[in-house]
Amino acid sequence: MSTDSGSAEPLSPFTAKEGAIGSPPQHYGNPLGEQRQLAAGSAIVDLSDRAVLTITGPDRLSWLNSLTSQAVTKLAPGESAETLLLDQAGHLEYAVRLLDDGVTTWLLLERTDATGLHAWLDRMRFMLRVELADRSDDFATIGTLGDPTTLSLTPASPNGVALAWRDPWQSVVAGGHQYATAEHHPGADWTYTEVLIERDALADAAALPAAGTLALEALRVAAWRPRLATEADERTIPHELDWLRTAVHLTKGCYRGQETVAKVHNLGHPPRRLVLLHLDGSEGVLPGHGDTVTGVNKLGETVPVGSVTSAVLHYELGPIALAVIKRSVDPTANLVVLSQDQRIDPAEGDQAVEAGAETPVVSIAAAQEIIVPTDAGAEANVPRLPRLGAVRR
């Protein structure tokens, strides 16, 4: 998985805004109101702690195409895509948001992934005509669910093409596949864009209406949108998160981990599945990342069945969470999350616990909303061959 570069980040100009908590700010004093504003497309989110890598050279797209899960050879200037870098066994290592401007391919990713991905790509250049650079000190990322132009947010365009990455999560991309069977997928309303601006312009951007990262996370969870930093661990394969929807092209050429992708999709089932949990908020407690999800087995015993990956307080849905659980868990079963006591008020932000202090474990009832169904996979519908010597009736 990712490795931290260890570099300290300077304070963002957004921290000077009234009520700002954190850098980049988690909120500005009204997290639920900020969610409404962000969902309406009238606010921006400071993501200046994210990383930006670039690849130049005539082989850049064909090279990325050979290494990662998405078909990007014909990515047009200004077109957005996302792709995954898998290990040999098909486990997720990196998730990259891609934008090409005709001269340069821009890679948007988590800051903690930048050093590791840059080093790995550098080792894979061989004799190809590609050059890598880390441009994180030159460009900052701003998120929004609105129109950047309407918000007076001007993307950088060093090669004449606006650097605005539009999330493809709204629909299934060509070559992809969706496991979710909901009549209305909440991703259809996810109008998310990440805009690159020059770091010198961050102070001007900070003058615009802003929402905190807590607001963005709440809307992301409600849209069933996976994030590598939260939903993935060292065992995760894309199928478990329904990430074949936008980040995997099932008929493109060979890449590392493709065999696992094809086998699970065509012949098998992912061992785990992503669900949305609707949480009981009566205790005023919100689970933390990694908190255990439990269920009752056939013997009536309470056993661990998975873990929470992201938990939020949504302005309409209330307390909800994404969780990865075992595929075999009954989709109709009510579950229970065992959580350390974290107050649900989002205005409190992250709460530090004193060293050695004990916090009570709270049981939180949770109802499943299915994202990845139990029968996901096995799409090839290969007929079962009769056993040798079996008698036909």
GROMACS .gro file of C-alpha atoms in nm:
model
  393
    1MET     CA    1   0.000   0.000   0.000
    2SER     CA    2   0.100   0.363   0.009
    3THR     CA    3   0.401   0.504   0.188
    4ASP     CA    4   0.422   0.845   0.348
    5SER     CA    5   0.671   1.085   0.196
    6GLY     CA    6   0.724   1.231   0.541
    7SER     CA    7   0.737   1.592   0.421
    8ALA     CA    8   0.565   1.855   0.635
    9GLU     CA    9   0.300   2.059   0.456
   10PRO     CA   10   0.273   2.438   0.499
   11LEU     CA   11  -0.051   2.576   0.637
   12SER     CA   12  -0.312   2.638   0.371
   13PRO     CA   13  -0.446   2.994   0.322
   14PHE     CA   14  -0.790   2.843   0.386
   15THR     CA   15  -0.693   2.807   0.754
   16ALA     CA   16  -0.725   3.185   0.787
   17LYS     CA   17  -1.097   3.171   0.709
   18GLU     CA   18  -1.333   3.229   1.000
   19GLY     CA   19  -1.401   2.914   1.202
   20ALA     CA   20  -1.148   2.699   1.013
   21ILE     CA   21  -1.046   2.382   1.196
   22GLY     CA   22  -0.749   2.188   1.057
   23SER     CA   23  -0.527   2.232   0.752
   24PRO     CA   24  -0.677   2.181   0.503
   25PRO     CA   25  -0.985   2.268   0.710
   26GLN     CA   26  -1.215   1.985   0.813
   27HIS     CA   27  -1.491   2.237   0.863
   28TYR     CA   28  -1.557   2.605   0.929
   29GLY     CA   29  -1.798   2.566   1.222
   30ASN     CA   30  -2.108   2.438   1.042
   31PRO     CA   31  -2.036   2.098   0.882
   32LEU     CA   32  -2.397   2.014   0.797
   33GLY     CA   33  -2.463   2.354   0.647
   34GLU     CA   34  -2.141   2.321   0.449
   35GLN     CA   35  -2.267   1.988   0.312
   36ARG     CA   36  -2.581   2.156   0.181
   37GLN     CA   37  -2.378   2.432   0.024
   38LEU     CA   38  -2.134   2.187  -0.134
   39ALA     CA   39  -2.414   1.960  -0.262
   40ALA     CA   40  -2.578   2.263  -0.420
   41GLY     CA   41  -2.258   2.335  -0.613
   42SER     CA   42  -2.196   2.668  -0.444
   43ALA     CA   43  -1.881   2.591  -0.244
   44ILE     CA   44  -1.528   2.462  -0.292
   45VAL     CA   45  -1.311   2.232  -0.079
   46ASP     CA   46  -0.943   2.287  -0.010
   47LEU     CA   47  -0.754   1.970  -0.107
   48SER     CA   48  -0.414   2.134  -0.128
   49ASP     CA   49  -0.258   1.848   0.069
   50ARG     CA   50  -0.312   1.618  -0.233
   51ALA     CA   51  -0.026   1.530  -0.471
   52VAL     CA   52   0.017   1.604  -0.841
   53LEU     CA   53   0.254   1.406  -1.064
   54THR     CA   54   0.308   1.463  -1.434
   55ILE     CA   55   0.422   1.247  -1.724
   56THR     CA   56   0.546   1.397  -2.049
   57GLY     CA   57   0.676   1.238  -2.368
   58PRO     CA   58   0.513   1.074  -2.672
   59ASP     CA   59   0.486   0.730  -2.506
   60ARG     CA   60   0.311   0.852  -2.189
   61LEU     CA   61  -0.041   0.722  -2.257
   62SER     CA   62   0.052   0.390  -2.414
   63TRP     CA   63   0.295   0.334  -2.126
   64LEU     CA   64   0.028   0.398  -1.860
   65ASN     CA   65  -0.212   0.181  -2.057
   66SER     CA   66   0.028  -0.114  -2.031
   67LEU     CA   67   0.073  -0.075  -1.655
   68THR     CA   68  -0.273   0.000  -1.519
   69SER     CA   69  -0.634  -0.119  -1.529
   70GLN     CA   70  -0.795   0.144  -1.751
   71ALA     CA   71  -0.771   0.189  -2.130
   72VAL     CA   72  -0.610   0.532  -2.168
   73THR     CA   73  -0.416   0.511  -2.495
   74LYS     CA   74  -0.675   0.728  -2.673
   75LEU     CA   75  -0.739   0.968  -2.387
   76ALA     CA   76  -0.822   1.298  -2.558
   77PRO     CA   77  -0.696   1.639  -2.437
   78GLY     CA   78  -0.922   1.752  -2.154
   79GLU     CA   79  -1.077   1.407  -2.104
   80SER     CA   80  -1.085   1.263  -1.753
   81ALA     CA   81  -1.028   0.904  -1.644
   82GLU     CA   82  -0.924   0.703  -1.342
   83THR     CA   83  -0.708   0.394  -1.329
   84LEU     CA   84  -0.574   0.147  -1.075
   85LEU     CA   85  -0.231   0.000  -1.023
   86LEU     CA   86  -0.259  -0.358  -0.892
   87ASP     CA   87  -0.007  -0.606  -0.762
   88GLN     CA   88   0.048  -0.946  -0.920
   89ALA     CA   89  -0.242  -1.095  -0.722
   90GLY     CA   90  -0.482  -0.820  -0.827
   91HIS     CA   91  -0.477  -0.630  -0.496
   92LEU     CA   92  -0.509  -0.251  -0.505
   93GLU     CA   93  -0.186  -0.055  -0.467
   94TYR     CA   94  -0.263   0.287  -0.613
   95ALA     CA   95  -0.569   0.471  -0.746
   96VAL     CA   96  -0.495   0.754  -0.988
   97ARG     CA   97  -0.714   1.027  -1.133
   98LEU     CA   98  -0.592   1.104  -1.485
   99LEU     CA   99  -0.617   1.411  -1.706
  100ASP     CA  100  -0.426   1.471  -2.030
  101ASP     CA  101  -0.383   1.812  -2.194
  102GLY     CA  102  -0.226   1.693  -2.521
  103VAL     CA  103   0.128   1.750  -2.395
  104THR     CA  104   0.127   1.628  -2.034
  105THR     CA  105  -0.063   1.362  -1.843
  106TRP     CA  106  -0.158   1.484  -1.496
  107LEU     CA  107  -0.188   1.229  -1.213
  108LEU     CA  108  -0.393   1.339  -0.912
  109LEU     CA  109  -0.354   1.125  -0.601
  110GLU     CA  110  -0.322   1.115  -0.225
  111ARG     CA  111  -0.010   1.286  -0.089
  112THR     CA  112   0.096   0.966   0.091
  113ASP     CA  113   0.096   0.777  -0.240
  114ALA     CA  114   0.315   1.019  -0.436
  115THR     CA  115   0.663   0.903  -0.334
  116GLY     CA  116   0.591   0.533  -0.378
  117LEU     CA  117   0.413   0.567  -0.711
  118HIS     CA  118   0.675   0.805  -0.849
  119ALA     CA  119   0.954   0.563  -0.758
  120TRP     CA  120   0.774   0.262  -0.904
  121LEU     CA  121   0.692   0.438  -1.231
  122ASP     CA  122   1.049   0.561  -1.259
  123ARG     CA  123   1.174   0.201  -1.240
  124MET     CA  124   0.933   0.097  -1.516
  125ARG     CA  125   1.041   0.356  -1.777
  126PHE     CA  126   1.302   0.133  -1.944
  127MET     CA  127   1.379   0.285  -2.289
  128LEU     CA  128   1.042   0.453  -2.333
  129ARG     CA  129   1.009   0.821  -2.415
  130VAL     CA  130   0.855   0.940  -2.089
  131GLU     CA  131   0.960   1.184  -1.818
  132LEU     CA  132   0.821   1.199  -1.464
  133ALA     CA  133   0.792   1.496  -1.233
  134ASP     CA  134   0.634   1.575  -0.897
  135ARG     CA  135   0.446   1.905  -0.940
  136SER     CA  136   0.281   1.908  -0.598
  137ASP     CA  137   0.472   2.220  -0.497
  138ASP     CA  138   0.352   2.404  -0.807
  139PHE     CA  139  -0.016   2.305  -0.829
  140ALA     CA  140  -0.289   2.265  -0.568
  141THR     CA  141  -0.613   2.066  -0.589
  142ILE     CA  142  -0.954   2.220  -0.524
  143GLY     CA  143  -1.270   2.008  -0.511
  144THR     CA  144  -1.626   2.109  -0.595
  145LEU     CA  145  -1.960   1.964  -0.700
  146GLY     CA  146  -2.040   2.281  -0.891
  147ASP     CA  147  -1.927   2.448  -1.212
  148PRO     CA  148  -1.580   2.597  -1.155
  149THR     CA  149  -1.661   2.884  -1.393
  150THR     CA  150  -1.977   2.977  -1.201
  151LEU     CA  151  -1.774   2.969  -0.880
  152SER     CA  152  -1.512   3.204  -1.029
  153LEU     CA  153  -1.254   2.929  -0.996
  154THR     CA  154  -1.018   2.932  -1.294
  155PRO     CA  155  -0.826   2.609  -1.356
  156ALA     CA  156  -0.460   2.626  -1.452
  157SER     CA  157  -0.397   2.563  -1.823
  158PRO     CA  158  -0.020   2.556  -1.887
  159ASN     CA  159  -0.070   2.388  -2.226
  160GLY     CA  160  -0.394   2.557  -2.327
  161VAL     CA  161  -0.631   2.295  -2.177
  162ALA     CA  162  -0.808   2.363  -1.848
  163LEU     CA  163  -0.690   2.123  -1.578
  164ALA     CA  164  -1.028   2.017  -1.440
  165TRP     CA  165  -1.071   1.646  -1.365
  166ARG     CA  166  -1.437   1.543  -1.379
  167ASP     CA  167  -1.512   1.230  -1.180
  168PRO     CA  168  -1.651   0.955  -1.408
  169TRP     CA  169  -1.839   0.799  -1.114
  170GLN     CA  170  -2.173   0.931  -1.244
  171SER     CA  171  -2.207   0.636  -1.484
  172VAL     CA  172  -2.040   0.313  -1.596
  173VAL     CA  173  -1.756   0.394  -1.835
  174ALA     CA  174  -1.687   0.209  -2.159
  175GLY     CA  175  -1.536  -0.131  -2.081
  176GLY     CA  176  -1.648  -0.118  -1.718
  177HIS     CA  177  -1.909  -0.314  -1.524
  178GLN     CA  178  -2.141  -0.227  -1.236
  179TYR     CA  179  -2.235  -0.482  -0.970
  180ALA     CA  180  -2.476  -0.254  -0.783
  181THR     CA  181  -2.835  -0.324  -0.882
  182ALA     CA  182  -3.008  -0.022  -0.723
  183GLU     CA  183  -3.273   0.132  -0.946
  184HIS     CA  184  -3.116   0.473  -0.890
  185HIS     CA  185  -2.745   0.464  -0.821
  186PRO     CA  186  -2.655   0.761  -0.596
  187GLY     CA  187  -2.341   0.812  -0.803
  188ALA     CA  188  -2.562   0.954  -1.077
  189ASP     CA  189  -2.593   1.271  -0.866
  190TRP     CA  190  -2.219   1.291  -0.790
  191THR     CA  191  -2.111   1.592  -1.000
  192TYR     CA  192  -1.764   1.606  -0.851
  193THR     CA  193  -1.471   1.789  -1.009
  194GLU     CA  194  -1.112   1.842  -0.898
  195VAL     CA  195  -0.952   2.159  -1.030
  196LEU     CA  196  -0.579   2.224  -1.041
  197ILE     CA  197  -0.472   2.579  -0.971
  198GLU     CA  198  -0.127   2.728  -0.932
  199ARG     CA  199  -0.026   2.733  -0.566
  200ASP     CA  200   0.026   3.108  -0.590
  201ALA     CA  201  -0.350   3.136  -0.655
  202LEU     CA  202  -0.454   2.952  -0.337
  203ALA     CA  203  -0.497   3.275  -0.141
  204ASP     CA  204  -0.742   3.408  -0.400
  205ALA     CA  205  -0.933   3.077  -0.398
  206ALA     CA  206  -0.960   3.098  -0.020
  207ALA     CA  207  -1.179   3.408  -0.061
  208LEU     CA  208  -1.451   3.195  -0.226
  209PRO     CA  209  -1.732   3.017  -0.033
  210ALA     CA  210  -1.581   2.702   0.114
  211ALA     CA  211  -1.684   2.375   0.276
  212GLY     CA  212  -1.457   2.151   0.480
  213THR     CA  213  -1.327   1.805   0.402
  214LEU     CA  214  -1.587   1.653   0.639
  215ALA     CA  215  -1.861   1.782   0.409
  216LEU     CA  216  -1.695   1.629   0.104
  217GLU     CA  217  -1.649   1.295   0.280
  218ALA     CA  218  -2.014   1.283   0.382
  219LEU     CA  219  -2.133   1.340   0.026
  220ARG     CA  220  -1.879   1.088  -0.109
  221VAL     CA  221  -2.000   0.817   0.127
  222ALA     CA  222  -2.363   0.884   0.033
  223ALA     CA  223  -2.265   0.846  -0.335
  224TRP     CA  224  -2.106   0.503  -0.263
  225ARG     CA  225  -1.782   0.642  -0.405
  226PRO     CA  226  -1.478   0.437  -0.291
  227ARG     CA  227  -1.152   0.602  -0.190
  228LEU     CA  228  -0.824   0.415  -0.173
  229ALA     CA  229  -0.711   0.585   0.149
  230THR     CA  230  -1.019   0.467   0.339
  231GLU     CA  231  -1.195   0.174   0.169
  232ALA     CA  232  -0.890  -0.032   0.069
  233ASP     CA  233  -0.649  -0.250   0.263
  234GLU     CA  234  -0.370  -0.486   0.156
  235ARG     CA  235  -0.626  -0.753   0.050
  236THR     CA  236  -0.867  -0.537  -0.149
  237ILE     CA  237  -0.950  -0.622  -0.509
  238PRO     CA  238  -1.149  -0.376  -0.724
  239HIS     CA  239  -1.459  -0.597  -0.743
  240GLU     CA  240  -1.520  -0.567  -0.367
  241LEU     CA  241  -1.571  -0.190  -0.398
  242ASP     CA  242  -1.762  -0.197  -0.730
  243TRP     CA  243  -1.464  -0.014  -0.877
  244LEU     CA  244  -1.490  -0.197  -1.210
  245ARG     CA  245  -1.759   0.063  -1.269
  246THR     CA  246  -1.516   0.340  -1.364
  247ALA     CA  247  -1.153   0.233  -1.312
  248VAL     CA  248  -1.121  -0.101  -1.495
  249HIS     CA  249  -1.154  -0.182  -1.865
  250LEU     CA  250  -1.244  -0.548  -1.888
  251THR     CA  251  -1.139  -0.606  -2.250
  252LYS     CA  252  -0.813  -0.413  -2.274
  253GLY     CA  253  -0.469  -0.571  -2.305
  254CYS     CA  254  -0.259  -0.731  -2.037
  255TYR     CA  255  -0.152  -0.548  -1.721
  256ARG     CA  256  -0.032  -0.656  -1.380
  257GLY     CA  257  -0.315  -0.817  -1.185
  258GLN     CA  258  -0.541  -0.862  -1.488
  259GLU     CA  259  -0.568  -1.238  -1.441
  260THR     CA  260  -0.729  -1.193  -1.100
  261VAL     CA  261  -0.963  -0.924  -1.233
  262ALA     CA  262  -1.080  -1.151  -1.516
  263LYS     CA  263  -1.110  -1.468  -1.307
  264VAL     CA  264  -1.313  -1.312  -1.028
  265HIS     CA  265  -1.538  -1.122  -1.267
  266ASN     CA  266  -1.601  -1.410  -1.507
  267LEU     CA  267  -1.578  -1.723  -1.294
  268GLY     CA  268  -1.571  -1.639  -0.926
  269HIS     CA  269  -1.702  -1.398  -0.663
  270PRO     CA  270  -1.521  -1.129  -0.464
  271PRO     CA  271  -1.460  -1.259  -0.109
  272ARG     CA  272  -1.585  -0.936   0.047
  273ARG     CA  273  -1.837  -0.670  -0.050
  274LEU     CA  274  -1.894  -0.300   0.011
  275VAL     CA  275  -2.214  -0.197   0.189
  276LEU     CA  276  -2.365   0.128   0.312
  277LEU     CA  277  -2.462   0.108   0.677
  278HIS     CA  278  -2.745   0.316   0.819
  279LEU     CA  279  -2.643   0.363   1.180
  280ASP     CA  280  -2.847   0.405   1.496
  281GLY     CA  281  -2.764   0.753   1.619
  282SER     CA  282  -2.940   0.731   1.954
  283GLU     CA  283  -2.612   0.693   2.144
  284GLY     CA  284  -2.466   1.000   1.977
  285VAL     CA  285  -2.161   0.800   1.867
  286LEU     CA  286  -2.001   0.773   1.524
  287PRO     CA  287  -1.774   0.474   1.443
  288GLY     CA  288  -1.411   0.518   1.347
  289HIS     CA  289  -1.214   0.375   1.058
  290GLY     CA  290  -1.145   0.007   1.121
  291ASP     CA  291  -1.415  -0.044   1.384
  292THR     CA  292  -1.545  -0.401   1.384
  293VAL     CA  293  -1.877  -0.492   1.222
  294THR     CA  294  -2.039  -0.797   1.381
  295GLY     CA  295  -2.321  -1.031   1.287
  296VAL     CA  296  -2.481  -1.349   1.417
  297ASN     CA  297  -2.378  -1.684   1.266
  298LYS     CA  298  -2.593  -1.997   1.222
  299LEU     CA  299  -2.512  -2.104   1.576
  300GLY     CA  300  -2.644  -1.780   1.717
  301GLU     CA  301  -2.296  -1.654   1.802
  302THR     CA  302  -2.191  -1.294   1.753
  303VAL     CA  303  -1.887  -1.292   1.525
  304PRO     CA  304  -1.683  -1.030   1.335
  305VAL     CA  305  -1.793  -1.001   0.971
  306GLY     CA  306  -1.605  -0.692   0.851
  307SER     CA  307  -1.499  -0.340   0.938
  308VAL     CA  308  -1.603   0.021   0.891
  309THR     CA  309  -1.403   0.211   0.631
  310SER     CA  310  -1.567   0.557   0.641
  311ALA     CA  311  -1.830   0.690   0.883
  312VAL     CA  312  -1.999   1.029   0.849
  313LEU     CA  313  -2.295   1.234   0.963
  314HIS     CA  314  -2.493   1.320   0.649
  315TYR     CA  315  -2.716   1.627   0.644
  316GLU     CA  316  -3.014   1.424   0.513
  317LEU     CA  317  -2.939   1.056   0.582
  318GLY     CA  318  -2.805   1.101   0.934
  319PRO     CA  319  -2.519   0.876   1.055
  320ILE     CA  320  -2.405   0.643   0.776
  321ALA     CA  321  -2.092   0.446   0.697
  322LEU     CA  322  -1.924   0.248   0.425
  323ALA     CA  323  -1.806  -0.093   0.540
  324VAL     CA  324  -1.640  -0.394   0.381
  325ILE     CA  325  -1.792  -0.721   0.502
  326LYS     CA  326  -1.775  -1.090   0.413
  327ARG     CA  327  -1.964  -1.182   0.096
  328SER     CA  328  -2.153  -1.458   0.278
  329VAL     CA  329  -2.325  -1.222   0.522
  330ASP     CA  330  -2.703  -1.233   0.478
  331PRO     CA  331  -2.802  -0.911   0.294
  332THR     CA  332  -3.113  -0.883   0.514
  333ALA     CA  333  -2.928  -0.929   0.844
  334ASN     CA  334  -2.905  -0.643   1.090
  335LEU     CA  335  -2.547  -0.583   1.199
  336VAL     CA  336  -2.378  -0.420   1.498
  337VAL     CA  337  -2.071  -0.199   1.493
  338LEU     CA  338  -1.841  -0.209   1.796
  339SER     CA  339  -1.696   0.137   1.830
  340GLN     CA  340  -1.478   0.337   2.061
  341ASP     CA  341  -1.679   0.627   2.201
  342GLN     CA  342  -1.652   0.914   1.950
  343ARG     CA  343  -1.906   1.191   1.981
  344ILE     CA  344  -2.120   1.229   1.670
  345ASP     CA  345  -2.113   1.609   1.660
  346PRO     CA  346  -1.904   1.681   1.346
  347ALA     CA  347  -1.825   2.032   1.469
  348GLU     CA  348  -1.595   1.871   1.724
  349GLY     CA  349  -1.363   1.742   1.449
  350ASP     CA  350  -1.114   1.468   1.529
  351GLN     CA  351  -1.088   1.417   1.903
  352ALA     CA  352  -0.754   1.333   2.055
  353VAL     CA  353  -0.749   1.064   2.324
  354GLU     CA  354  -0.494   1.099   2.601
  355ALA     CA  355  -0.228   0.830   2.610
  356GLY     CA  356  -0.338   0.541   2.827
  357ALA     CA  357  -0.696   0.666   2.857
  358GLU     CA  358  -0.964   0.402   2.821
  359THR     CA  359  -1.269   0.475   2.609
  360PRO     CA  360  -1.585   0.266   2.631
  361VAL     CA  361  -1.688   0.035   2.350
  362VAL     CA  362  -2.033   0.125   2.219
  363SER     CA  363  -2.256  -0.113   2.023
  364ILE     CA  364  -2.422   0.063   1.730
  365ALA     CA  365  -2.704  -0.109   1.543
  366ALA     CA  366  -2.663  -0.095   1.165
  367ALA     CA  367  -2.889  -0.179   0.871
  368GLN     CA  368  -2.733  -0.276   0.538
  369GLU     CA  369  -2.795  -0.104   0.208
  370ILE     CA  370  -2.648  -0.331  -0.060
  371ILE     CA  371  -2.383  -0.188  -0.290
  372VAL     CA  372  -2.199  -0.502  -0.404
  373PRO     CA  373  -2.447  -0.794  -0.396
  374THR     CA  374  -2.358  -1.140  -0.270
  375ASP     CA  375  -2.374  -1.287  -0.622
  376ALA     CA  376  -2.138  -1.029  -0.779
  377GLY     CA  377  -1.904  -1.188  -1.032
  378ALA     CA  378  -1.940  -1.513  -1.230
  379GLU     CA  379  -2.053  -1.308  -1.529
  380ALA     CA  380  -1.932  -1.558  -1.789
  381ASN     CA  381  -2.223  -1.797  -1.721
  382VAL     CA  382  -2.003  -2.094  -1.809
  383PRO     CA  383  -2.222  -2.408  -1.828
  384ARG     CA  384  -2.143  -2.679  -1.575
  385LEU     CA  385  -1.990  -2.983  -1.748
  386PRO     CA  386  -2.132  -3.325  -1.658
  387ARG     CA  387  -1.908  -3.546  -1.446
  388LEU     CA  388  -1.728  -3.818  -1.637
  389GLY     CA  389  -1.940  -4.132  -1.629
  390ALA     CA  390  -2.252  -3.955  -1.505
  391VAL     CA  391  -2.574  -4.101  -1.634
  392ARG     CA  392  -2.802  -3.863  -1.822
  393ARG     CA  393  -3.169  -3.886  -1.732
   0.00000   0.00000   0.00000
